[in-house]
XYZ file of C-alpha atoms in Angstrom:
427
model
C -13.858 3.399 -16.446
C -11.795 1.418 -19.013
C -8.123 0.062 -18.334
C -5.794 -1.409 -20.626
C -2.995 -3.900 -19.729
C 0.523 -1.886 -19.825
C 2.164 -5.092 -21.301
C -0.355 -5.639 -24.020
C -2.392 -2.438 -24.626
C -4.962 -4.456 -26.696
C -6.343 -5.961 -23.765
C -8.904 -3.376 -22.315
C -11.114 -4.210 -19.257
C -13.766 -2.369 -17.242
C -13.152 -1.661 -13.584
C -15.254 -4.693 -12.633
C -13.325 -6.979 -14.708
C -9.917 -5.344 -13.325
C -10.845 -6.067 -9.770
C -11.711 -9.475 -10.243
C -8.764 -10.325 -12.419
C -5.930 -8.332 -10.437
C -3.520 -8.802 -13.515
C -3.813 -8.978 -16.973
C -2.093 -11.124 -19.640
C 1.548 -11.911 -18.950
C 1.149 -10.314 -15.444
C 0.697 -7.027 -16.933
C -0.747 -4.101 -14.796
C -4.094 -2.465 -15.409
C -3.757 1.175 -16.380
C -6.647 3.639 -16.747
C -7.133 4.731 -20.462
C -7.862 8.074 -19.091
C -7.306 9.792 -15.836
C -10.138 12.124 -14.822
C -9.311 15.765 -13.383
C -11.311 17.790 -10.822
C -11.817 21.390 -11.651
C -13.181 22.563 -8.338
C -10.554 21.472 -6.151
C -10.675 24.339 -3.585
C -14.393 23.441 -3.000
C -13.566 19.788 -2.802
C -10.870 20.375 0.043
C -13.369 22.003 2.269
C -15.581 18.941 2.477
C -15.168 16.200 5.308
C -13.040 13.039 4.278
C -15.571 10.958 3.650
C -17.740 13.020 1.477
C -14.699 14.289 -0.510
C -13.519 10.784 -1.070
C -17.137 10.090 -2.755
C -16.654 12.575 -5.119
C -12.966 11.774 -5.891
C -13.863 7.908 -6.411
C -17.108 9.043 -8.260
C -14.950 10.669 -10.955
C -13.153 7.363 -11.565
C -16.270 4.970 -10.910
C -19.668 6.637 -11.287
C -19.897 5.957 -15.073
C -19.539 2.294 -14.407
C -21.203 1.403 -11.048
C -23.279 4.428 -10.420
C -22.642 7.173 -7.671
C -24.800 5.566 -5.270
C -22.879 2.427 -5.155
C -19.637 4.606 -4.922
C -21.082 6.236 -1.953
C -21.943 2.702 -0.238
C -18.515 1.577 -0.880
C -16.802 4.710 0.801
C -19.146 4.676 3.645
C -18.522 0.910 4.560
C -14.798 1.184 3.882
C -13.670 4.683 5.328
C -14.880 4.758 9.015
C -11.687 6.131 10.469
C -9.834 9.383 10.567
C -6.311 10.277 9.008
C -5.012 13.155 10.881
C -2.131 15.359 10.081
C 0.257 15.991 13.085
C 2.997 18.141 13.140
C 6.747 16.817 14.185
C 8.118 20.243 13.791
C 7.625 23.742 12.018
C 8.581 22.230 8.739
C 7.141 18.725 8.805
C 3.962 16.978 9.581
C 2.950 13.187 9.511
C -0.145 11.924 7.773
C -1.045 9.290 10.263
C -2.582 6.635 8.420
C -2.725 4.051 11.098
C -5.928 4.508 12.791
C -7.827 1.836 11.074
C -8.424 -1.654 12.426
C -5.160 -3.167 11.716
C -3.102 0.038 12.418
C -1.635 0.445 9.147
C -2.272 2.492 6.026
C -3.424 -0.606 3.926
C -6.604 -0.483 5.773
C -7.832 2.002 3.548
C -7.146 0.154 0.222
C -7.959 -3.425 1.616
C -11.350 -2.379 2.950
C -12.390 -0.434 -0.154
C -11.250 -3.420 -2.319
C -13.203 -6.105 0.033
C -16.405 -3.817 -0.529
C -15.851 -3.822 -4.342
C -15.277 -7.641 -4.352
C -18.421 -8.078 -2.504
C -20.410 -5.836 -4.789
C -18.790 -7.007 -8.053
C -18.193 -10.710 -7.551
C -21.828 -11.759 -6.944
C -22.185 -15.530 -6.235
C -18.877 -16.342 -7.569
C -16.305 -17.983 -5.432
C -13.082 -16.147 -5.117
C -9.458 -16.864 -3.695
C -7.438 -13.808 -2.862
C -4.066 -14.647 -3.172
C -1.476 -11.892 -1.916
C 2.016 -11.406 -0.585
C 2.835 -9.084 2.117
C 6.029 -7.498 3.449
C 4.206 -6.716 6.585
C 0.906 -4.656 6.617
C -0.757 -5.942 3.678
C -1.458 -9.381 5.272
C -3.074 -7.828 8.566
C -5.331 -5.389 6.444
C -6.601 -7.845 3.700
C -7.342 -10.514 6.156
C -9.444 -8.219 8.398
C -11.073 -6.847 5.507
C -12.267 -10.203 4.116
C -12.239 -12.104 7.300
C -15.686 -13.961 7.731
C -16.769 -13.494 3.935
C -17.758 -17.189 3.129
C -17.555 -16.838 -0.803
C -13.852 -15.545 -0.556
C -10.905 -17.788 0.672
C -7.788 -15.589 1.324
C -4.319 -16.840 1.151
C -1.410 -14.468 2.492
C 2.346 -15.111 1.816
C 4.891 -13.683 3.893
C 8.786 -14.056 4.146
C 9.383 -16.121 7.557
C 11.296 -14.390 9.928
C 11.383 -10.839 7.955
C 8.534 -9.331 9.399
C 7.658 -8.239 13.022
C 6.046 -10.693 15.381
C 3.437 -8.065 16.140
C 2.590 -7.757 12.246
C 2.928 -11.647 11.962
C 0.260 -12.163 14.669
C -2.314 -9.644 13.236
C -3.151 -11.831 10.271
C -1.805 -15.451 10.977
C -3.791 -16.057 14.205
C -7.555 -15.810 12.453
C -8.042 -19.039 10.871
C -11.646 -19.817 9.182
C -11.206 -18.276 5.596
C -7.876 -16.785 6.075
C -4.860 -19.254 5.397
C -1.451 -17.934 5.775
C 1.872 -19.172 4.607
C 5.348 -18.460 5.992
C 7.855 -18.748 2.880
C 11.455 -19.393 3.776
C 12.674 -16.556 1.367
C 12.356 -12.824 1.187
C 9.684 -10.890 0.182
C 10.609 -10.757 -3.693
C 10.334 -14.564 -3.552
C 6.730 -14.215 -2.293
C 5.795 -11.984 -5.228
C 7.352 -14.222 -7.637
C 5.270 -17.125 -6.338
C 2.153 -14.868 -6.638
C 3.058 -14.175 -10.112
C 3.579 -17.769 -10.875
C 0.339 -18.878 -9.408
C -1.439 -16.242 -11.975
C 0.424 -17.641 -14.891
C -0.761 -21.174 -14.054
C -4.235 -21.740 -15.622
C -5.020 -24.541 -13.273
C -4.456 -22.390 -10.251
C -5.694 -19.145 -11.692
C -9.037 -20.784 -13.328
C -9.585 -23.564 -10.784
C -9.362 -21.341 -7.786
C -10.911 -18.143 -9.332
C -7.798 -16.354 -8.228
C -7.437 -12.721 -7.558
C -4.812 -10.517 -5.873
C -5.217 -8.100 -3.160
C -1.624 -6.437 -3.394
C -1.547 -3.041 -4.523
C -1.342 -4.367 -8.164
C -5.112 -4.358 -7.712
C -6.445 -1.151 -9.116
C -9.276 -0.853 -6.405
C -6.751 -0.452 -3.855
C -4.872 2.135 -5.532
C -7.915 4.059 -6.124
C -8.910 4.186 -2.455
C -5.145 5.409 -1.564
C -5.654 8.448 -3.545
C -8.334 9.627 -1.007
C -6.086 10.365 1.638
C -3.520 12.396 -0.348
C -6.467 14.923 -0.804
C -6.911 14.694 2.802
C -3.577 15.537 3.447
C -3.551 18.774 1.446
C -6.957 19.698 2.742
C -5.425 19.748 6.301
C -2.216 21.441 5.084
C -4.006 24.007 3.433
C -6.177 24.576 6.671
C -2.947 25.557 8.357
C -1.826 27.958 5.618
C 0.654 25.794 3.672
C 0.860 25.749 -0.112
C 4.041 24.459 -1.364
C 3.549 21.060 -0.396
C 5.990 18.370 -0.664
C 5.007 14.838 0.111
C 7.598 12.079 1.072
C 6.402 8.431 0.679
C 8.245 5.423 2.463
C 8.345 3.158 -0.555
C 8.443 -0.451 -0.944
C 6.198 -1.917 -3.621
C 5.409 1.759 -4.737
C 1.616 1.435 -4.650
C 1.378 4.460 -2.256
C 3.727 6.667 -4.545
C 1.473 5.527 -7.500
C -1.610 6.503 -5.703
C -0.241 10.091 -4.809
C 0.774 10.582 -8.655
C -2.793 9.841 -9.482
C -3.961 12.189 -6.990
C -1.748 15.018 -8.509
C -2.771 13.915 -11.997
C -6.560 14.550 -10.844
C -5.447 18.095 -10.133
C -4.549 18.036 -6.427
C -1.935 20.702 -5.832
C 1.135 18.782 -4.605
C 4.386 20.555 -5.780
C 6.557 17.224 -5.827
C 7.061 13.531 -4.328
C 9.855 12.179 -2.722
C 10.489 8.302 -2.922
C 12.211 7.282 0.390
C 13.560 3.909 0.717
C 15.984 2.013 2.962
C 18.933 0.034 1.890
C 16.858 -1.543 -1.017
C 17.379 1.504 -3.151
C 16.782 0.212 -6.627
C 14.396 3.472 -7.409
C 16.689 5.971 -6.001
C 19.680 4.778 -8.109
C 17.389 4.389 -11.176
C 16.545 7.918 -10.955
C 19.892 9.014 -10.290
C 21.664 6.998 -12.820
C 19.109 5.748 -15.093
C 19.970 2.300 -14.608
C 17.533 -0.333 -13.431
C 19.694 -2.640 -11.621
C 17.839 -4.484 -8.493
C 20.440 -6.091 -6.163
C 19.419 -8.745 -3.729
C 16.963 -7.874 -1.233
C 18.562 -6.735 2.276
C 16.650 -7.229 5.406
C 16.323 -3.895 7.405
C 14.425 -2.611 10.517
C 11.992 -1.043 8.019
C 10.870 -4.260 6.787
C 7.728 -3.582 4.797
C 10.149 -1.603 2.481
C 12.512 -4.521 1.811
C 11.732 -4.876 -1.867
C 14.100 -4.729 -4.469
C 11.760 -5.287 -7.527
C 8.711 -2.883 -6.853
C 5.786 -4.253 -8.961
C 3.941 -0.760 -9.125
C 6.849 0.775 -10.806
C 5.529 0.688 -14.300
C 2.583 2.601 -13.465
C 4.720 5.325 -12.016
C 6.324 5.676 -15.426
C 2.978 5.363 -17.066
C 1.834 8.118 -14.985
C 4.490 10.481 -15.794
C 4.366 9.618 -19.503
C 0.742 10.281 -19.796
C 1.123 13.694 -17.746
C 4.353 14.741 -19.575
C 6.321 14.605 -16.281
C 9.792 13.666 -16.356
C 10.847 10.949 -14.002
C 13.304 13.572 -12.691
C 10.293 15.359 -10.885
C 10.379 12.447 -8.479
C 13.307 12.678 -5.818
C 14.613 9.235 -4.798
C 16.240 9.063 -1.328
C 17.585 6.285 0.214
C 18.839 5.707 4.104
C 21.119 3.410 5.705
C 20.391 1.565 8.900
C 22.363 3.875 10.730
C 20.664 6.980 9.144
C 17.333 5.330 9.795
C 18.122 4.897 13.534
C 19.288 8.653 13.862
C 16.103 9.745 12.078
C 13.933 7.829 14.322
C 15.827 9.129 17.430
C 15.386 12.812 16.061
C 11.891 12.613 15.828
C 11.574 11.217 19.094
C 13.676 13.991 20.703
C 11.081 16.550 19.023
C 8.528 14.795 20.837
C 7.052 12.587 18.013
C 6.588 8.977 18.394
C 7.342 7.270 15.232
C 8.567 4.061 13.480
C 11.239 3.274 11.025
C 9.167 3.576 7.928
C 7.806 7.104 8.662
C 11.256 8.136 10.109
C 12.959 7.520 6.843
C 10.132 9.756 4.835
C 10.697 12.390 7.531
C 14.343 12.385 7.231
C 14.076 12.536 3.532
C 12.294 15.748 3.935
C 14.893 17.163 6.145
C 17.239 16.284 3.312
C 15.510 17.589 0.385
C 12.960 20.528 1.313
C 13.559 24.148 0.121
C 13.134 27.078 2.203
C 9.633 27.879 0.932
C 8.336 24.264 1.182
C 6.149 22.431 3.711
C 6.588 18.798 3.903
C 4.111 15.907 4.643
C 5.567 12.462 5.393
C 3.490 9.434 5.537
C 3.024 7.449 8.911
C 2.084 4.165 7.372
C 1.898 2.051 10.756
C 1.447 2.376 14.273
C 4.790 2.471 16.078
C 3.619 -0.358 18.103
C 3.568 -2.742 15.342
C 7.450 -2.382 15.321
C 7.598 -2.447 19.163
C 10.954 -4.448 19.133
C 12.677 -2.134 16.745
C 11.283 1.035 18.384
C 11.980 -0.080 22.066
C 15.505 -1.149 21.308
C 16.432 1.800 19.299
C 14.891 4.525 21.513
C 15.328 2.705 24.870
C 11.862 2.635 25.755
C 8.831 0.232 26.557
C 6.081 1.146 24.106
C 2.540 0.299 25.344
C 0.607 -2.069 22.957
C -2.718 -0.670 21.831
C -5.794 -2.751 22.282
C -5.606 -4.284 18.768
C -2.281 -5.642 19.387
C -2.892 -6.855 22.836
C -5.765 -8.834 21.604
C -3.326 -11.190 19.434
C -0.114 -11.157 21.098
C -0.716 -14.482 22.894
C -2.558 -16.202 20.132
C -0.849 -19.220 18.371
C 0.279 -18.659 14.766
C -1.587 -20.813 12.211
C 0.720 -20.667 9.246
C 1.964 -23.445 7.083
C 5.665 -23.121 6.167
C 6.732 -23.737 2.511
C 10.084 -23.373 0.447
C 9.898 -20.635 -2.166
C 8.745 -23.510 -4.502
C 5.836 -22.921 -6.981
C 4.932 -26.674 -7.203
C 4.924 -26.986 -3.309
C 2.581 -24.076 -3.304
C 0.135 -25.370 -5.775
C -0.305 -28.663 -4.085
C -0.910 -26.645 -0.760
C -3.495 -24.348 -2.321
C -5.468 -27.182 -3.798
C -5.109 -29.309 -0.517
C -6.139 -26.397 1.825
C -9.006 -24.778 -0.549
C -10.621 -27.832 -1.878
């Protein structure tokens, strides 16, 4: 598998190099030189999730690392299910929160950890990543205890739920966490500055576990195949997928799946008040506003770093950007969407509720909608309890951390402070 830097196309790397570098020259995203297609889709969709995923990922990776290695990566990473659960007769939720940290990012983070473990050899690595909520827990869980890998997770102080925070800031050992007194976009900027600084990048053998890392995106392709497989078993063909979108890695993975031949009719990019992409799709003007804090905090992103990949896929496949529908919901609309699902008997959380409402707004009569459930409702217990006037019980994974102390350092959004902290902490 060969990938090129979207900013500097002459920089071409292998999958192994892309995984270990994370970003290319001038923070460019790596993008595949070719997208593999699968001809026997109907046969593929009959297979169990893990067996199908071996073939999907083998189409990308077997030529470089061998099918046997692909099989082992999948077997070690994908050890939990992703059920498609009906919310009503037109909409179903693909529940991606049945992994160890109760969020969809378990798929990508665990697959990436397995890739790093396979490809890095004896090299010591530092994973530096920013999270707007669930990435931190998924990455921390996936890499926890790997002595050759140090992990640093930055997050916006006070802008993620306390239960989200507890799942990755209480571990210690090789997991280091930093609460940044700013928003998520500032955290992403610090990550990018670290990769631009040769002292940090080379001295700490820096890598990133954000959805900018190609290994995470490839893993996420697999659950779109699972969604369609389950939908087709129920007789649904005209399938529209609504994706709660923050950094747009999830939508990128879905578009890759469609490009491989998966029969998804179209996608909806559903956001909250941080509506850069819906406005862009509507008016053609890329004009990020200041990030606004919302109850769907994992989507509080005004400058999504994966968007160049979305445009690159559409250009490669000859799809107009208008084939993606952008929908943005206010806080009041989000609250109503969450309540509406609950009244139907489906317990959800704000991110999935936004995606579900986008389907209600945009589905045509002959279409069936799938919305992604990206996190367990209990990860947003405070919001869900307040909005629905309930007392949501905690699953065991959250009960285990609720009383543990937070071990984070606190820093201003200043790169020199971060640089000093990294060398002090990791050396």
